Amino acid sequence: MFSGLVYIEEDILTHPGTLQILSKLANPQVVPIKHYKDVFNQAGSDWRLQKAAQKIILASRRSHFYYQGSDITPAFGFKHFYYNTLALNCVYDCDYCYLQGMFSSAHLVLFVNNDDFMEQTKVLLQQLQEPVYLALSYDTDLLAIEHWYPYCKEWIAFASEQTNLTIEIRTKSINIKALQPIKPADNIILAWTLSPQEVINLHEPKTPSAQSRIAAIKKAVEQGWRVRICFDPILHIPNAEMAYMKLVDELASQIQLTSIDSFSLGVFRMNQDFLKRMQHQRKDSALLFHVFEKTDDTVSYAKDIKKKLIDVVTNRITHHEKRAHIVIL
Amino acid sequence: MRIVLCFAWPAEAKPWLERVNCKLRFQVKHVRYYQGADYDILIAGMGPYHLPAAIGWIQGLIPEDKIWWNIGIAGGKENQLHQWFYISSVTNETGADFFYPEISILPNMPLGMLQTSAQPVSKTVLAAADNLADMEGFAFCMAAQLFASTSRIQLLKWVSDNGVENFDKHSWQKKYADSIDEPLQLIQAHHEKIASMVVATKPDIDVYLQPLLDVLRPTFSQQVMIKDALYFARQYHGNDYIQKKIAAIPQDLKQKKEKNVWLLQLLNELRNV
């Protein structure tokens, strides 16, 4: 990350959240902007080059403090499934990330008016009066940027005071230390995306190793957090079966699988327009050039490959723990 | 990928022409285009209308990819006199429209914000301005944006006038000419960064593709399928595997049906996991 240049909306130059983030960056050079979309949505941006020199854009969300989940995303049995966007884009650079196809910019937008998000979520809860599942980290990895702004801490504190709200913080980060002073609560789920080291080497640059993710999961479980493990996306790489079996074996050797709240399994799938954009931007990732099958607007592996990959992981989990709660997406 | 250094004023271009080795290639009235091995130079004339016209003209004559740099002098009340600035944002006279060049390297000079006006910048205007002021930058960006991504549209401005000290029409040129090493280094570093990204994101598969075109005579859509399969196989199977599969194809295939059978087999093998 090139931390030298930070774009900041003029209205929030002195916002406490802005000052907090700036205090964590080395020698920031501020470029005031009117609206984050002036930079973020600028035509003709070069996604890959921006990723190689990613910058931070500090902004204030004025509307759309939450969204209803799409059909591709898992609702985990909740009637009301929502996600919010406290940040846009991610510090990691996974080849399969749909954000490459969804946004025209790779820069990292951080919304500093976190209080407004929480206020609006309260309003939603009052309106619905039913349990809501809110995913906090779908278009980013919040735990990985917790050292810049304590989004996770603030939301965990907020959720602890709410009835009818379950929040999910999905991550690949090992920054579990950031959560250590906080008391775990039943309506907070820490969800780790776990991939074999072979997948990390090929397709998840900049992310922590499989070993260190397992170590972070172990710590979280020991501290009493509800933990979900997401084998998602499962990728059809050479020797995938062996790689995923080894990963589950390694996990089971470190952690009692009964202590895991649930396992969520899904193979690579993506909106076909996003995939086309990603294929246009980059020819360096084999996984984008796999032969896919299309269903409606979504592309994924052929049925037999999907089944084979899901079966391998499911069978290996149940081999270690028959009672494991497995959700297949 | 050509690097085109765009100037409004011949006096701004003069020391660059003397430094980089290039020769006059096209000229229409006062608009001149010089071409060299490493850099091209475009001199278009002052004001917001000449550079966009000249950029369109040159892009029509030489359609290949370019990195466009607008280089020249600017006024700056708040900026140090005789200092180069790497421009991070550009706005027009009204301050309502913006362009943000992609800054992808750590610059060896300060960043600056630029405001472009259609008229020469008077002392009064300069005294009220917070940003650097010129007459071409914004129009340059809008024109270049038709042909290049934001990472390939860049601006460097040298502060010739701060509205306090009198602008010396004669002595600035020597100071300006003596200072171009710094911007040249930045231009070179930027080019290397862009070039490395092109290599990283667009692996060269022509070495495999050409023999296949000769032997299998694929249609356009078959070529797309071959390319996608090569991108796939390159990372998952490696060069030796690909070369072995290509070498297995007989060189004397005559029938179209035969060629299609081999093509299908090759695609299956390249896409095999």
PDB file of N, CA and C in Angstrom, chain A residues 47 76 135 151 220 269 272 298:
ATOM      1  N   TRP A  47      -7.479  -0.961 -12.874  1.00  0.00           N
ATOM      2  CA  TRP A  47      -7.684  -1.675 -11.606  1.00  0.00           C
ATOM      3  C   TRP A  47      -6.396  -2.311 -11.081  1.00  0.00           C
ATOM      4  N   PHE A  76     -28.080 -18.238   5.935  1.00  0.00           N
ATOM      5  CA  PHE A  76     -27.907 -19.022   7.166  1.00  0.00           C
ATOM      6  C   PHE A  76     -29.211 -19.157   7.965  1.00  0.00           C
ATOM      7  N   ALA A 135     -24.203  -9.033   7.736  1.00  0.00           N
ATOM      8  CA  ALA A 135     -22.800  -9.316   7.425  1.00  0.00           C
ATOM      9  C   ALA A 135     -22.063  -7.982   7.299  1.00  0.00           C
ATOM     10  N   TYR A 151     -13.481  -0.745  13.485  1.00  0.00           N
ATOM     11  CA  TYR A 151     -14.846  -1.080  13.060  1.00  0.00           C
ATOM     12  C   TYR A 151     -15.383  -2.290  13.832  1.00  0.00           C
ATOM     13  N   ALA A 220      -9.426 -17.836  18.737  1.00  0.00           N
ATOM     14  CA  ALA A 220     -10.788 -17.292  18.836  1.00  0.00           C
ATOM     15  C   ALA A 220     -11.706 -18.283  19.546  1.00  0.00           C
ATOM     16  N   ARG A 269     -18.059 -19.224  -7.741  1.00  0.00           N
ATOM     17  CA  ARG A 269     -19.215 -18.807  -8.538  1.00  0.00           C
ATOM     18  C   ARG A 269     -19.172 -17.296  -8.657  1.00  0.00           C
ATOM     19  N   GLN A 272     -21.611 -13.304 -14.241  1.00  0.00           N
ATOM     20  CA  GLN A 272     -20.849 -13.452 -15.493  1.00  0.00           C
ATOM     21  C   GLN A 272     -20.275 -12.135 -16.015  1.00  0.00           C
ATOM     22  N   THR A 298     -25.100 -16.316 -13.417  1.00  0.00           N
ATOM     23  CA  THR A 298     -23.972 -16.766 -12.602  1.00  0.00           C
ATOM     24  C   THR A 298     -23.178 -17.855 -13.312  1.00  0.00           C
TER      25      THR A 298
END
